[in-house]
Amino acid sequence: MKVFKFGGASVRDAGGVKNVLKVLEGEGINEKLIVISAMGKTTNALEEVVKDYLQKGQFNDALQPVKEYHREILLGLFENKDHIAFAQVRDIFQELENFLNHNRSTNYDFVYDQVVIYGELLSTNIVSTYFSSRGIKNDLLDARNCIRTDSTYRDAQVQWDETQAQIKLKVNPKSLTITQGFIGGDPNNFSTTLGREGSDYTAGIFAYCLNADSVTIWKDVPGVLNADPRAFENPHLLEQISYEEAIELAFYGASVIHPKTLQPLQRKEIPLFVKSFLNPGNPGTAVRKGQPILPKIPCFIVKKDQVLISLSSLDFSFILEKNISEIFSLFHKYQIKVDLIQNSAISFSVCIDNKFNNLEKLINHLKATFRVSYNTGVSLYTIRHFDEKAVEALEKDKKILLKQTTRETVQLVAIP
Ligand code: ADP
Ligand code: ASP
Ligand code: MG
């Protein structure tokens, strides 16, 4: 069987949903598990619902556009306004509102997960009902019953044994299964999420547990490119790369694949294809074991809105292992994602991703022990397989705060 993943861009409107069916018909309907993300930018919109709810004590203003957006898609898919799809979507929104009206928790991460998962519940419900209306039999599976996690809300860790057992039990590999990306369930059956853009990872988990033949991630780009088309001109398609290369690219911030996706696939040597949902006949990118990058060209990655922190000891004594381990335990405590590290005798610099908005708390804590300076809003640029020309082109017009070169990779922390 094969696992397919369709992201938000592929189902951002009714035409997109229809196209998903077209792609699937081209590939064969059965023996597929398809993982679907929230439609378009729904997760962002639901993040606004959470913010309003916890900061202003109301959610209607932020929720209304989400309702209208999904209704618009339904109208494009079902001619008859009495179709059961409309009532189902109304019920899902009702369930969300019931949660918001009865919840007493002020724990941001907990509330966040209980709310944003509705994006995926809505999208999969709509796609499944649409498929059924077109005569395509499918099983709609609640991923929360399969992807079992701990209770680290917004960054839930998969409990592999239980997840494996539930997937074996609940998925029929012979038929067509539709399920949600990104979401899981904790031991108390509260909803959890695997981190933003985590649907790719869900596809990897299902593929691992089902010993799938392959995973295909369907994108609005031809495949993995040597540069993010939103940030760099004239990117080229990478026809093939190894798991290691894909992990490195994803880790440095190539947002085309979620970094956690590759590990489960690599362990079972399940190939990953990244292909265009607009041109499904084109080969896209193949990620497999050990194959060299083709073509071998420099790859450019940018992570925007990062923070560069520099620490030195208050008395200019050396920064030693003990300090470093103390610093890292604080990063762990405040869920700080570390991108790059550089240290000298008396200073320690680190580029971080302030994903969980805990920077202020971290800085205050660090100030107790260290002299701290930091720049927010910096960009981390990475070139894999660099050559001089590539580095020169990248350095032009930028204020470089830090540069690090290893055998295959150059990294720059720069403004902008
Ligand atoms: P999804 O709909 O699956 O969520 P995303 O928008 O998260 O899709 O990811 C696809 C986008 O990733 C592309 O539209 C592209 O702008 C961006 N991207 C960033 N880096 C790369 C890269 N190296 N190759 C291809 N796309 C990239
Ligand atoms: N819907 C989630 C997000 O936007 C997960 C995903 O798209 O992969 O982050
Ligand atoms: Mg995405």
PDB file of C-alpha atoms and ligand atoms in Angstrom, residues 5 7-9 37 40-41 196-200 219 255-256, ligand 3:
ATOM      1  CA  LYS A   5      -0.149  13.387   1.958  1.00  0.00           C
ATOM      2  CA  GLY A   7      -1.192  19.688   2.431  1.00  0.00           C
ATOM      3  CA  GLY A   8      -3.215  22.828   3.031  1.00  0.00           C
ATOM      4  CA  ALA A   9      -2.383  24.310  -0.361  1.00  0.00           C
ATOM      5  CA  SER A  37      -3.968  18.917   6.443  1.00  0.00           C
ATOM      6  CA  GLY A  40      -5.509  26.617   3.125  1.00  0.00           C
ATOM      7  CA  LYS A  41      -4.457  28.795   6.042  1.00  0.00           C
ATOM      8  CA  ARG A 196       3.305  23.175  12.888  1.00  0.00           C
ATOM      9  CA  GLU A 197       3.503  21.592   9.447  1.00  0.00           C
ATOM     10  CA  GLY A 198       3.416  18.207  11.162  1.00  0.00           C
ATOM     11  CA  SER A 199       1.188  16.462   8.609  1.00  0.00           C
ATOM     12  CA  ASP A 200       4.202  15.207   6.682  1.00  0.00           C
ATOM     13  CA  LYS A 219       2.818  19.913  -3.302  1.00  0.00           C
ATOM     14  CA  SER A 255       9.983  23.981   4.677  1.00  0.00           C
ATOM     15  CA  VAL A 256       8.990  21.640   1.863  1.00  0.00           C
TER      16      VAL A 256
HETATM   17 MG    MG B   3       2.213  23.094   5.153  1.00  0.00          MG
END
